[in-house]
XYZ file of C-alpha atoms in Angstrom:
665
model
C 17.819 -28.014 18.883
C 19.530 -29.794 16.261
C 17.953 -30.648 12.951
C 17.630 -34.392 13.461
C 14.859 -34.368 15.970
C 13.005 -31.952 13.556
C 13.254 -34.334 10.687
C 12.268 -37.387 12.673
C 9.038 -35.507 13.826
C 8.408 -34.281 10.316
C 8.757 -37.756 9.039
C 6.378 -39.241 11.460
C 3.630 -36.824 10.962
C 3.755 -36.969 7.303
C 3.727 -40.787 7.407
C 0.666 -40.543 9.638
C -1.113 -38.166 6.984
C -1.009 -35.286 9.583
C 0.057 -32.872 6.953
C -1.086 -29.691 8.683
C 0.626 -30.381 11.880
C 3.914 -31.293 9.799
C 3.850 -27.812 8.064
C 3.093 -26.219 11.364
C 6.265 -28.085 12.862
C 8.272 -26.984 9.931
C 7.584 -23.161 10.701
C 8.433 -23.796 14.163
C 11.662 -25.375 13.258
C 12.421 -22.117 11.234
C 11.307 -19.856 13.988
C 13.788 -21.668 16.416
C 16.752 -20.869 13.937
C 17.178 -24.468 12.686
C 17.849 -24.753 8.931
C 16.212 -27.410 6.864
C 18.251 -29.845 4.745
C 17.590 -32.458 2.115
C 16.082 -34.660 4.759
C 13.512 -32.082 5.915
C 12.254 -30.754 2.275
C 10.607 -34.040 1.020
C 8.041 -34.278 4.203
C 7.355 -30.593 3.907
C 6.677 -30.830 0.234
C 4.661 -33.867 0.559
C 2.439 -32.310 3.072
C 2.026 -29.170 1.105
C 1.135 -31.234 -1.955
C -1.367 -33.427 -0.025
C -3.330 -30.407 1.564
C -3.154 -28.924 -1.221
C -1.232 -25.590 -0.648
C 0.190 -24.260 -3.873
C 1.500 -21.118 -2.513
C 3.218 -22.818 0.541
C 4.802 -25.278 -2.067
C 6.147 -22.181 -4.147
C 7.542 -21.007 -0.930
C 9.323 -24.240 -0.007
C 10.641 -24.418 -3.451
C 12.349 -20.927 -3.012
C 13.776 -22.296 0.300
C 15.076 -25.489 -1.468
C 17.120 -23.095 -4.031
C 18.356 -21.208 -1.364
C 19.605 -23.878 0.778
C 21.332 -25.573 -2.311
C 19.282 -28.826 -2.017
C 17.820 -28.681 -5.514
C 20.317 -31.244 -6.895
C 19.226 -33.761 -4.054
C 17.438 -36.723 -5.700
C 14.695 -37.240 -3.221
C 14.238 -33.332 -3.165
C 13.975 -33.022 -6.699
C 11.463 -35.833 -6.987
C 9.491 -34.363 -4.199
C 9.096 -31.026 -6.137
C 8.215 -32.725 -9.270
C 5.533 -34.604 -7.519
C 4.268 -31.723 -5.837
C 3.591 -29.683 -8.874
C 2.026 -32.612 -10.510
C -0.421 -33.014 -7.785
C -1.059 -29.277 -8.067
C -1.746 -29.847 -11.776
C 0.814 -27.450 -12.534
C 2.742 -29.771 -15.026
C 4.494 -26.928 -16.664
C 6.287 -26.097 -13.486
C 6.872 -29.932 -12.859
C 8.542 -30.237 -16.439
C 10.505 -26.962 -15.823
C 11.912 -28.684 -12.609
C 12.669 -31.709 -14.345
C 14.529 -30.048 -17.332
C 16.358 -27.386 -15.688
C 18.253 -29.890 -13.408
C 20.852 -31.942 -15.636
C 20.811 -34.767 -13.034
C 17.142 -35.591 -13.742
C 17.960 -37.059 -17.077
C 19.917 -39.703 -15.437
C 17.703 -40.668 -12.404
C 14.925 -43.106 -12.744
C 13.128 -41.793 -9.690
C 12.836 -38.308 -11.437
C 11.281 -39.995 -14.571
C 8.969 -42.029 -12.423
C 7.870 -38.973 -10.586
C 7.045 -37.103 -13.966
C 5.494 -40.067 -15.646
C 3.107 -40.692 -12.531
C 2.336 -37.041 -12.560
C 1.354 -37.007 -16.307
C -0.561 -40.310 -15.778
C -2.543 -38.636 -12.727
C -3.440 -35.877 -15.034
C -4.437 -38.057 -18.153
C -1.640 -36.643 -20.161
C -1.461 -40.179 -22.261
C 0.917 -38.730 -25.133
C 3.212 -37.000 -22.760
C 3.572 -40.227 -20.599
C 4.427 -42.130 -23.751
C 6.963 -39.350 -25.121
C 8.761 -39.353 -21.676
C 9.015 -43.165 -21.450
C 10.525 -43.176 -24.950
C 13.008 -40.508 -23.973
C 13.790 -42.476 -20.900
C 14.775 -45.536 -22.935
C 16.623 -43.394 -25.541
C 18.753 -42.031 -22.600
C 19.541 -45.527 -21.337
C 17.931 -44.962 -17.865
C 16.778 -48.090 -16.268
C 13.113 -48.904 -15.928
C 11.920 -50.450 -12.985
C 8.472 -51.802 -11.593
C 7.608 -48.298 -10.281
C 7.881 -46.860 -13.745
C 5.356 -49.406 -15.068
C 2.987 -48.745 -12.035
C 2.943 -45.201 -13.159
C 2.681 -45.930 -16.776
C 0.101 -48.812 -17.157
C -3.015 -47.316 -15.424
C -3.226 -44.360 -17.968
C -4.092 -46.918 -20.669
C -7.091 -48.243 -18.693
C -9.572 -47.081 -21.331
C -10.821 -49.029 -24.333
C -9.266 -46.577 -26.739
C -5.806 -47.342 -25.406
C -5.805 -51.023 -25.302
C -3.381 -51.692 -28.069
C -0.770 -49.229 -26.474
C -1.483 -50.844 -23.147
C -0.621 -54.376 -24.791
C 2.702 -52.861 -26.123
C 3.714 -51.950 -22.651
C 2.610 -55.367 -21.384
C 5.230 -56.676 -24.057
C 7.678 -54.200 -22.806
C 7.331 -55.637 -19.200
C 7.669 -59.118 -20.287
C 10.968 -58.227 -22.244
C 12.347 -56.599 -19.270
C 11.007 -59.308 -16.885
C 8.883 -56.829 -14.908
C 5.643 -58.917 -15.464
C 7.002 -61.242 -12.873
C 6.611 -58.332 -10.179
C 3.383 -58.953 -8.330
C 2.356 -55.488 -8.208
C 2.970 -54.837 -11.984
C 0.993 -58.227 -12.786
C -1.881 -56.773 -10.740
C -1.845 -53.461 -12.526
C -1.908 -55.316 -15.997
C -4.875 -57.260 -14.986
C -6.728 -54.235 -13.786
C -5.692 -52.420 -17.149
C -7.206 -55.222 -19.133
C -10.517 -55.536 -17.343
C -11.186 -51.720 -17.346
C -10.541 -51.738 -21.163
C -13.081 -54.375 -21.335
C -10.575 -56.939 -22.659
C -11.720 -59.603 -19.990
C -10.243 -62.591 -21.826
C -6.719 -61.064 -21.820
C -7.108 -60.202 -18.224
C -8.380 -63.707 -17.268
C -5.531 -65.321 -19.227
C -3.001 -63.148 -17.317
C -4.775 -63.926 -14.020
C -4.683 -67.674 -14.685
C -0.894 -67.467 -15.530
C 0.023 -65.753 -12.217
C 1.765 -68.451 -9.871
C 0.701 -66.145 -6.985
C -2.531 -64.543 -6.524
C -3.061 -62.379 -3.477
C -6.281 -60.445 -2.463
C -5.713 -57.599 -4.689
C -5.329 -59.983 -7.688
C -8.600 -61.618 -7.062
C -10.395 -58.216 -6.494
C -9.161 -56.833 -9.523
C -10.722 -59.727 -11.578
C -13.773 -59.870 -9.825
C -14.359 -56.136 -9.964
C -13.474 -56.321 -13.768
C -16.117 -59.194 -14.237
C -18.782 -57.107 -12.386
C -18.047 -53.771 -14.126
C -18.300 -55.546 -17.540
C -21.736 -57.103 -16.534
C -20.525 -60.827 -16.165
C -22.238 -61.594 -13.078
C -22.050 -65.294 -13.389
C -18.318 -65.033 -13.898
C -18.157 -62.991 -10.715
C -19.876 -65.869 -8.653
C -17.873 -68.529 -10.017
C -14.527 -66.801 -9.259
C -15.739 -65.855 -5.958
C -16.357 -69.624 -5.289
C -12.872 -70.340 -6.409
C -11.334 -67.533 -4.313
C -12.943 -69.116 -1.151
C -11.642 -72.725 -2.099
C -8.137 -71.164 -2.540
C -8.285 -69.960 1.076
C -8.041 -66.176 0.235
C -10.153 -64.080 2.826
C -12.536 -61.670 1.035
C -12.408 -57.971 1.985
C -15.122 -55.045 1.301
C -13.986 -54.744 -2.183
C -14.704 -58.176 -2.897
C -18.200 -58.104 -1.268
C -19.114 -55.133 -3.182
C -18.298 -56.622 -6.635
C -20.230 -60.043 -5.551
C -23.165 -58.138 -4.093
C -23.663 -56.094 -7.495
C -23.528 -59.467 -9.447
C -26.149 -61.024 -7.156
C -28.375 -57.978 -7.941
C -27.784 -58.626 -11.564
C -28.433 -62.164 -11.549
C -31.156 -62.134 -8.641
C -28.960 -64.730 -6.792
C -30.492 -63.685 -3.491
C -29.383 -66.755 -1.669
C -25.810 -65.991 -2.541
C -26.453 -62.314 -1.500
C -27.803 -63.565 1.955
C -24.590 -65.790 2.280
C -22.500 -62.631 1.686
C -24.334 -60.618 4.184
C -23.652 -63.184 6.907
C -20.197 -63.062 6.013
C -20.147 -59.447 6.310
C -21.479 -59.521 9.619
C -18.961 -62.241 10.868
C -16.005 -60.220 9.502
C -17.347 -57.244 11.514
C -17.948 -55.179 8.390
C -21.473 -54.410 8.988
C -21.111 -50.727 9.502
C -19.306 -50.228 6.250
C -21.569 -47.913 4.283
C -20.381 -49.137 0.770
C -21.441 -52.736 1.761
C -24.755 -51.480 3.286
C -25.543 -49.637 0.115
C -24.591 -52.561 -1.850
C -26.868 -54.696 0.090
C -29.817 -52.347 -0.287
C -29.183 -52.510 -4.078
C -28.915 -56.307 -4.047
C -32.238 -56.988 -2.107
C -34.020 -54.415 -3.839
C -33.042 -55.829 -7.259
C -33.747 -59.378 -6.047
C -37.424 -58.654 -5.155
C -36.897 -58.310 -1.441
C -37.815 -54.850 -0.756
C -38.725 -55.348 2.769
C -35.237 -56.489 3.581
C -33.645 -53.597 1.626
C -35.661 -51.121 3.767
C -34.762 -52.905 6.971
C -31.016 -52.607 6.074
C -31.717 -48.862 5.039
C -33.363 -47.931 8.280
C -30.773 -49.648 10.313
C -27.912 -47.406 8.840
C -26.934 -44.873 11.429
C -25.642 -42.450 8.936
C -27.173 -42.382 5.452
C -25.595 -40.945 2.467
C -26.959 -39.641 -0.875
C -25.858 -43.158 -2.243
C -28.007 -44.746 0.411
C -31.041 -42.792 -0.322
C -30.642 -43.190 -4.080
C -30.555 -46.921 -3.699
C -33.692 -47.299 -1.771
C -35.519 -44.627 -3.849
C -34.438 -46.558 -6.832
C -35.721 -49.811 -5.324
C -39.118 -48.619 -4.595
C -39.290 -47.240 -8.133
C -38.337 -50.428 -9.738
C -41.026 -52.086 -7.959
C -43.706 -49.422 -8.854
C -44.099 -47.958 -5.797
C -43.690 -44.333 -7.320
C -45.511 -42.519 -4.323
C -43.228 -44.047 -1.628
C -40.125 -43.193 -3.755
C -41.185 -39.633 -4.033
C -41.918 -39.466 -0.235
C -38.253 -40.743 0.342
C -36.981 -38.306 -1.906
C -38.667 -35.287 -0.294
C -37.504 -36.814 3.207
C -33.864 -37.121 2.068
C -34.048 -33.383 1.184
C -35.563 -32.482 4.545
C -32.893 -34.246 6.411
C -30.483 -31.767 4.890
C -28.766 -34.177 2.263
C -28.357 -32.450 -1.085
C -29.546 -34.698 -4.131
C -27.065 -35.262 -6.901
C -27.559 -36.357 -10.485
C -27.902 -39.997 -9.613
C -30.724 -39.410 -7.038
C -32.668 -37.445 -9.577
C -32.537 -40.270 -12.267
C -33.775 -42.602 -9.552
C -36.953 -40.206 -8.681
C -37.674 -39.514 -12.220
C -37.499 -43.102 -13.188
C -39.922 -43.867 -10.279
C -42.281 -41.188 -11.407
C -42.194 -42.621 -14.875
C -42.967 -46.246 -13.718
C -45.852 -44.925 -11.563
C -47.376 -42.588 -14.052
C -46.723 -39.623 -11.701
C -46.272 -37.280 -14.681
C -46.660 -34.052 -12.987
C -44.572 -34.975 -9.981
C -41.925 -36.047 -12.224
C -42.073 -32.724 -14.121
C -41.961 -30.816 -10.845
C -38.851 -32.650 -9.825
C -36.957 -32.128 -13.124
C -37.824 -28.499 -12.730
C -36.625 -28.237 -9.006
C -33.401 -30.001 -10.282
C -32.549 -26.963 -12.538
C -33.989 -24.180 -10.461
C -33.797 -25.118 -7.034
C -30.789 -27.256 -6.585
C -28.667 -25.760 -9.431
C -28.011 -29.029 -11.202
C -27.463 -29.271 -15.004
C -29.469 -32.112 -16.351
C -27.614 -34.566 -18.315
C -28.782 -36.958 -21.312
C -29.960 -39.443 -18.623
C -32.220 -37.098 -16.937
C -33.820 -36.039 -20.210
C -34.353 -39.641 -21.178
C -36.149 -40.263 -17.951
C -38.430 -37.057 -18.744
C -38.941 -37.996 -22.168
C -40.172 -41.593 -21.123
C -42.209 -39.800 -18.530
C -43.959 -37.800 -21.008
C -44.101 -40.497 -23.609
C -45.902 -43.112 -21.231
C -48.590 -40.339 -20.644
C -49.147 -39.996 -24.367
C -47.578 -36.401 -24.534
C -45.347 -37.268 -27.499
C -45.196 -33.710 -28.954
C -43.879 -32.223 -25.659
C -41.506 -35.085 -25.375
C -40.113 -34.293 -28.877
C -40.050 -30.549 -28.123
C -38.208 -31.356 -24.928
C -35.470 -33.230 -26.887
C -35.194 -30.261 -29.214
C -34.674 -27.812 -26.404
C -32.001 -29.816 -24.876
C -28.820 -27.769 -23.789
C -26.794 -31.087 -24.138
C -26.721 -33.245 -27.241
C -29.486 -35.923 -26.864
C -27.926 -39.435 -26.790
C -29.214 -42.911 -27.955
C -30.899 -43.318 -24.638
C -33.078 -40.180 -25.127
C -34.120 -41.045 -28.598
C -34.610 -44.611 -27.522
C -37.059 -43.421 -24.922
C -39.238 -41.491 -27.461
C -38.986 -44.627 -29.913
C -40.402 -46.780 -26.843
C -43.199 -44.320 -26.211
C -43.930 -44.398 -29.949
C -44.365 -48.052 -29.648
C -46.963 -47.775 -26.929
C -48.871 -44.967 -28.731
C -48.625 -46.354 -32.293
C -47.226 -43.245 -33.667
C -45.301 -44.423 -36.844
C -44.258 -41.048 -38.259
C -42.552 -39.924 -34.925
C -41.036 -43.447 -34.419
C -39.195 -43.080 -37.754
C -37.726 -39.601 -36.521
C -36.696 -41.196 -33.308
C -35.094 -44.282 -34.989
C -32.936 -41.868 -37.111
C -31.808 -40.428 -33.916
C -30.977 -43.487 -31.871
C -29.171 -45.450 -34.600
C -26.871 -42.529 -34.944
C -25.391 -43.086 -31.324
C -25.982 -46.789 -31.166
C -25.998 -48.263 -34.676
C -25.407 -51.931 -33.452
C -28.173 -51.891 -30.713
C -30.530 -54.567 -31.986
C -33.410 -53.813 -29.518
C -34.187 -50.420 -31.407
C -34.348 -52.120 -34.744
C -36.782 -54.768 -33.267
C -38.831 -52.072 -31.671
C -39.193 -50.197 -34.904
C -40.038 -53.392 -36.645
C -42.831 -54.201 -34.215
C -44.179 -50.605 -34.540
C -44.360 -51.124 -38.212
C -45.856 -54.562 -37.794
C -48.624 -53.409 -35.593
C -49.346 -50.633 -38.068
C -49.508 -53.219 -40.906
C -46.804 -51.526 -42.813
C -45.147 -54.599 -44.324
C -42.845 -52.344 -46.497
C -41.499 -50.980 -43.171
C -40.981 -54.210 -41.634
C -39.042 -55.466 -44.810
C -36.895 -52.470 -44.650
C -35.878 -52.759 -40.978
C -34.947 -56.619 -41.794
C -32.882 -55.519 -44.753
C -31.082 -53.015 -42.427
C -30.383 -55.703 -39.975
C -29.231 -58.125 -42.565
C -26.722 -55.569 -44.074
C -25.494 -54.592 -40.633
C -25.174 -58.381 -39.752
C -27.152 -57.771 -36.760
C -29.209 -60.557 -34.882
C -31.889 -60.512 -32.401
C -30.998 -61.185 -29.012
C -32.448 -64.380 -27.669
C -35.009 -63.902 -24.683
C -33.973 -65.597 -21.787
C -34.892 -66.054 -18.050
C -33.440 -67.436 -14.973
C -34.365 -68.431 -11.643
C -32.279 -69.532 -8.484
C -32.463 -72.700 -6.881
C -30.296 -73.856 -3.989
C -27.530 -71.369 -4.862
C -27.348 -72.248 -8.513
C -29.087 -70.028 -11.145
C -31.014 -72.147 -13.890
C -31.178 -70.341 -17.296
C -33.915 -70.900 -19.737
C -34.214 -69.840 -23.275
C -37.482 -69.465 -25.280
C -38.731 -73.023 -26.276
C -35.770 -74.478 -24.262
C -35.820 -78.257 -24.113
C -32.199 -78.678 -22.686
C -33.299 -78.873 -19.152
C -33.139 -82.224 -17.313
C -36.575 -81.494 -15.998
C -38.155 -80.565 -19.405
C -40.790 -83.197 -19.465
C -42.227 -82.244 -16.065
C -41.754 -78.537 -17.031
C -43.824 -78.659 -20.312
C -46.420 -80.933 -18.834
C -47.034 -78.444 -16.126
C -47.165 -75.437 -18.482
C -49.860 -77.338 -20.486
C -51.749 -78.068 -17.486
C -51.558 -74.266 -16.141
C -52.145 -72.863 -19.542
C -55.380 -75.127 -19.816
C -56.649 -73.751 -16.351
C -55.903 -70.159 -17.042
C -56.762 -69.522 -20.584
C -56.239 -70.986 -24.119
C -54.622 -68.601 -26.492
C -57.148 -67.115 -28.766
C -57.543 -68.966 -32.178
C -55.734 -72.084 -30.708
C -57.978 -75.101 -30.327
C -55.626 -76.957 -27.891
C -52.042 -76.425 -26.592
C -50.567 -78.848 -29.346
C -51.838 -76.418 -31.932
C -50.391 -73.562 -30.152
C -46.834 -75.222 -29.878
C -46.868 -75.809 -33.639
C -47.753 -72.222 -34.389
C -45.040 -71.088 -32.097
C -42.552 -73.281 -33.517
C -43.310 -72.340 -36.966
C -42.752 -68.724 -35.880
C -39.545 -69.696 -34.088
C -40.862 -68.508 -30.613
C -41.350 -71.628 -28.550
C -42.739 -71.093 -25.034
C -41.383 -67.917 -23.584
C -38.487 -68.349 -21.145
C -40.383 -66.897 -18.254
C -43.060 -69.433 -18.391
C -40.276 -72.148 -18.191
C -38.698 -70.177 -15.208
C -41.757 -69.858 -13.246
C -43.032 -73.473 -13.789
C -39.357 -74.819 -12.826
C -39.592 -72.632 -9.541
C -43.103 -74.204 -9.076
C -41.848 -77.732 -9.481
C -38.698 -77.296 -7.150
C -39.913 -75.073 -4.279
C -41.995 -75.604 -1.189
C -45.675 -74.364 -0.999
C -45.919 -70.771 -0.290
C -42.606 -69.985 -1.108
C -42.001 -66.663 -3.381
C -40.481 -67.410 -6.746
C -38.326 -64.623 -8.400
C -37.630 -64.880 -12.194
C -35.303 -62.397 -13.822
C -35.821 -61.888 -17.685
C -33.487 -59.798 -20.072
C -36.370 -58.439 -22.197
C -39.788 -57.015 -21.384
C -42.432 -59.327 -20.588
C -45.331 -59.660 -23.343
C -48.879 -59.231 -22.711
C -49.698 -63.063 -23.080
C -47.290 -63.870 -20.311
C -48.468 -61.188 -18.024
C -51.967 -62.546 -18.321
C -50.773 -66.122 -17.745
C -48.935 -65.321 -14.453
C -51.890 -63.400 -13.274
C -53.961 -66.507 -13.644
C -51.224 -68.862 -12.284
C -50.727 -66.664 -9.166
C -54.582 -67.206 -8.442
C -54.366 -70.849 -9.083
C -51.268 -71.773 -7.073
C -51.887 -68.944 -4.327
C -48.403 -68.115 -4.329
C -46.449 -64.702 -5.005
C -44.730 -64.710 -8.345
C -42.120 -62.061 -8.978
C -40.750 -61.290 -12.504
C -38.193 -58.678 -12.973
C -37.989 -57.842 -16.714
C -35.868 -55.311 -18.561
C -37.698 -52.203 -17.302
C -39.305 -53.076 -13.812
C -40.670 -55.651 -11.273
C -44.030 -57.180 -11.483
C -45.265 -58.956 -8.378
C -48.185 -61.306 -9.119
C -50.560 -62.285 -6.382
C -54.139 -63.488 -6.184
C -54.595 -62.615 -9.832
C -53.270 -59.149 -9.605
C -49.993 -57.449 -10.560
C -48.241 -54.847 -8.815
C -47.877 -52.763 -12.151
C -51.697 -52.408 -12.134
C -51.636 -53.757 -15.832
C -50.046 -50.527 -17.148
C -48.823 -51.941 -20.281
C -51.736 -54.094 -21.183
C -54.381 -51.530 -20.453
C -52.649 -49.211 -22.734
C -52.657 -51.847 -25.304
C -56.247 -52.751 -24.771
C -57.329 -49.136 -24.876
C -55.552 -48.446 -27.994
C -56.948 -51.457 -29.561
C -60.487 -50.424 -28.629
C -60.026 -47.018 -30.113
C -58.958 -48.266 -33.342
C -61.963 -50.656 -33.247
C -64.266 -47.822 -32.727
C -62.854 -45.613 -35.386
C -63.003 -48.627 -37.782
C -66.624 -48.689 -37.148
C -66.841 -44.990 -37.998
C -67.189 -43.758 -34.353
C -64.966 -40.621 -34.073
C -63.349 -40.706 -30.363
C -60.990 -38.544 -28.356
C -59.178 -39.354 -25.382
C -61.065 -38.579 -22.209
C -59.339 -36.112 -19.725
C -58.155 -37.765 -16.480
C -55.743 -36.257 -13.835
C -53.636 -39.782 -13.921
C -52.913 -38.966 -17.505
C -54.625 -42.249 -18.763
C -52.380 -44.519 -16.614
C -55.314 -45.988 -14.643
C -58.412 -48.039 -15.476
C -60.469 -44.798 -15.466
C -59.256 -43.450 -18.784
C -62.010 -43.564 -21.218
C -62.897 -42.352 -24.899
C -65.868 -40.183 -25.311
C -67.638 -40.312 -28.466
C -68.130 -36.803 -30.012
C -71.729 -35.543 -30.410
C -72.895 -33.908 -33.856
C -71.597 -30.627 -32.885
C -68.092 -31.789 -32.124
C -68.155 -31.143 -28.452
C -67.730 -33.839 -25.749
C -70.157 -34.632 -23.166
C -69.735 -36.856 -20.254
C -72.488 -39.086 -19.274
C -72.814 -40.716 -15.945
C -73.686 -44.038 -17.413
C -70.567 -44.274 -19.657
C -68.574 -47.274 -18.263
C -64.789 -46.932 -17.463
C -62.360 -49.287 -19.174
C -61.163 -51.732 -16.412
């Protein structure tokens, strides 16, 4: 048998990614006495690199040298690429340097540049490119396609822009693939405006171009821009694929744009992509975050194969809606089904335990993560446990946990402790947590506002002034509260005290009517007086009230209204929605910065966790002000439910439980 049929078969097997079969055929060729040549080695080397089999690759390299093919450009390039895929960059560079022909071949430079980029060797990439230019070796689009992706991190944006200029000078920016690569680089670096400008300048836009921009918007949290670009893509007649749909669905989840998400689901079914697990996971996340947990569960149950990502999505959904017990049951069911939980799964179940007040179960899961599943907790897991302990009032335990962390605590960990200090009015520990959090997030305005509120509730005006001075010196401004509601596929945004909406007269009139029916604010004789006080304080009517009323005005009776808010809902709005849900006999759903609140018939799914904590603490302060010493009564729910009470001490200092002592409801 001559070498031609062998090479043909090797090429076809490598082309079809049947690498093991290709190496087996190569061995058969040797046993039959046929000698490999320059057309045989590239396919064998590629197969060895793809498996990967470093020992086989080294044996092939020896045969290349013995056969005298080491000077062949394609063989030389294949050797460099193979060693780079093995992460053996020293050998790759040795092959490059020891062959004088390499210094004159663009393909050899391209292979080594791509290898350095694959292994994130940024400075080696730049040095090799500079040497390439000094040697007068021509640069082509393949060179740039290997170079540009390595600069797709915020810290390298200026270097990436330099190479963009180089592309323009060499005329390579007109290459469709290079332009797509540059767009991807900009959006991954967070330089969205540069990416969009380049996107708009491109005379031709293919599916990859649209996906690059849509994914970039989605990854940078610009959900509204994703939906706007998706509509333009449809108008341009470009057919979306699974990558497009994932980006759009994640944006629908962030915005609460359930009607657009439902439309995308129909497109997925018509495109016969319904069995794509990535899309199903995105749909579960979208429906759960848009408030439709029933639909999310239906998609989950209908999946023939469920990955750990699928389980994590549904567990996180139940946790966000306050159904911690169901989330824990699903987590246990996932483990019983043989799927090993990963770090993200533990974040979901720990958050679910925190929102539902399942302190002991959460601590048990955290312990099993380390002992049973051999997973090293990261800062995200510790922040969940700190929040879990903090909500239960176990602040000292939370602080000790932070001190015992095997990894350095980040801003989220200290932020969780700071939030717990706000709930339990612990000023001293709040100051300690604030020092920790601003070390990592000095420009996060939310933490400054949180500490200011803690000082304000403690009537520490000096502390409030200190925080305001810090904010002024650092030129920080409080983020405005806003809420939005979807209506007929369009998102309607409301700010606090917003009067820019075309229906403002009807909205404010209905707000007044509902507030009069629910309850007037304490100390305000009428709505007009309350309006004046809020205007003086710069608050205005809170945005979620405006969004809910807009939904009531523009939807059919019985329709569920879903509002998304960027900040946590205050106690007054929480009470307002409970009353409104009873008056209008409809379900009102509010997703704030931390969780979902489902209001129906005067009740909320969160079981008034936050308002009860506030009420109980106010009662304790009132009793202490009257000279009545109190202690927090023991309850297995860790004081998360309405049965938590304070029992006055008797003269001996012991606590006696009387049957007629009322629970705080």
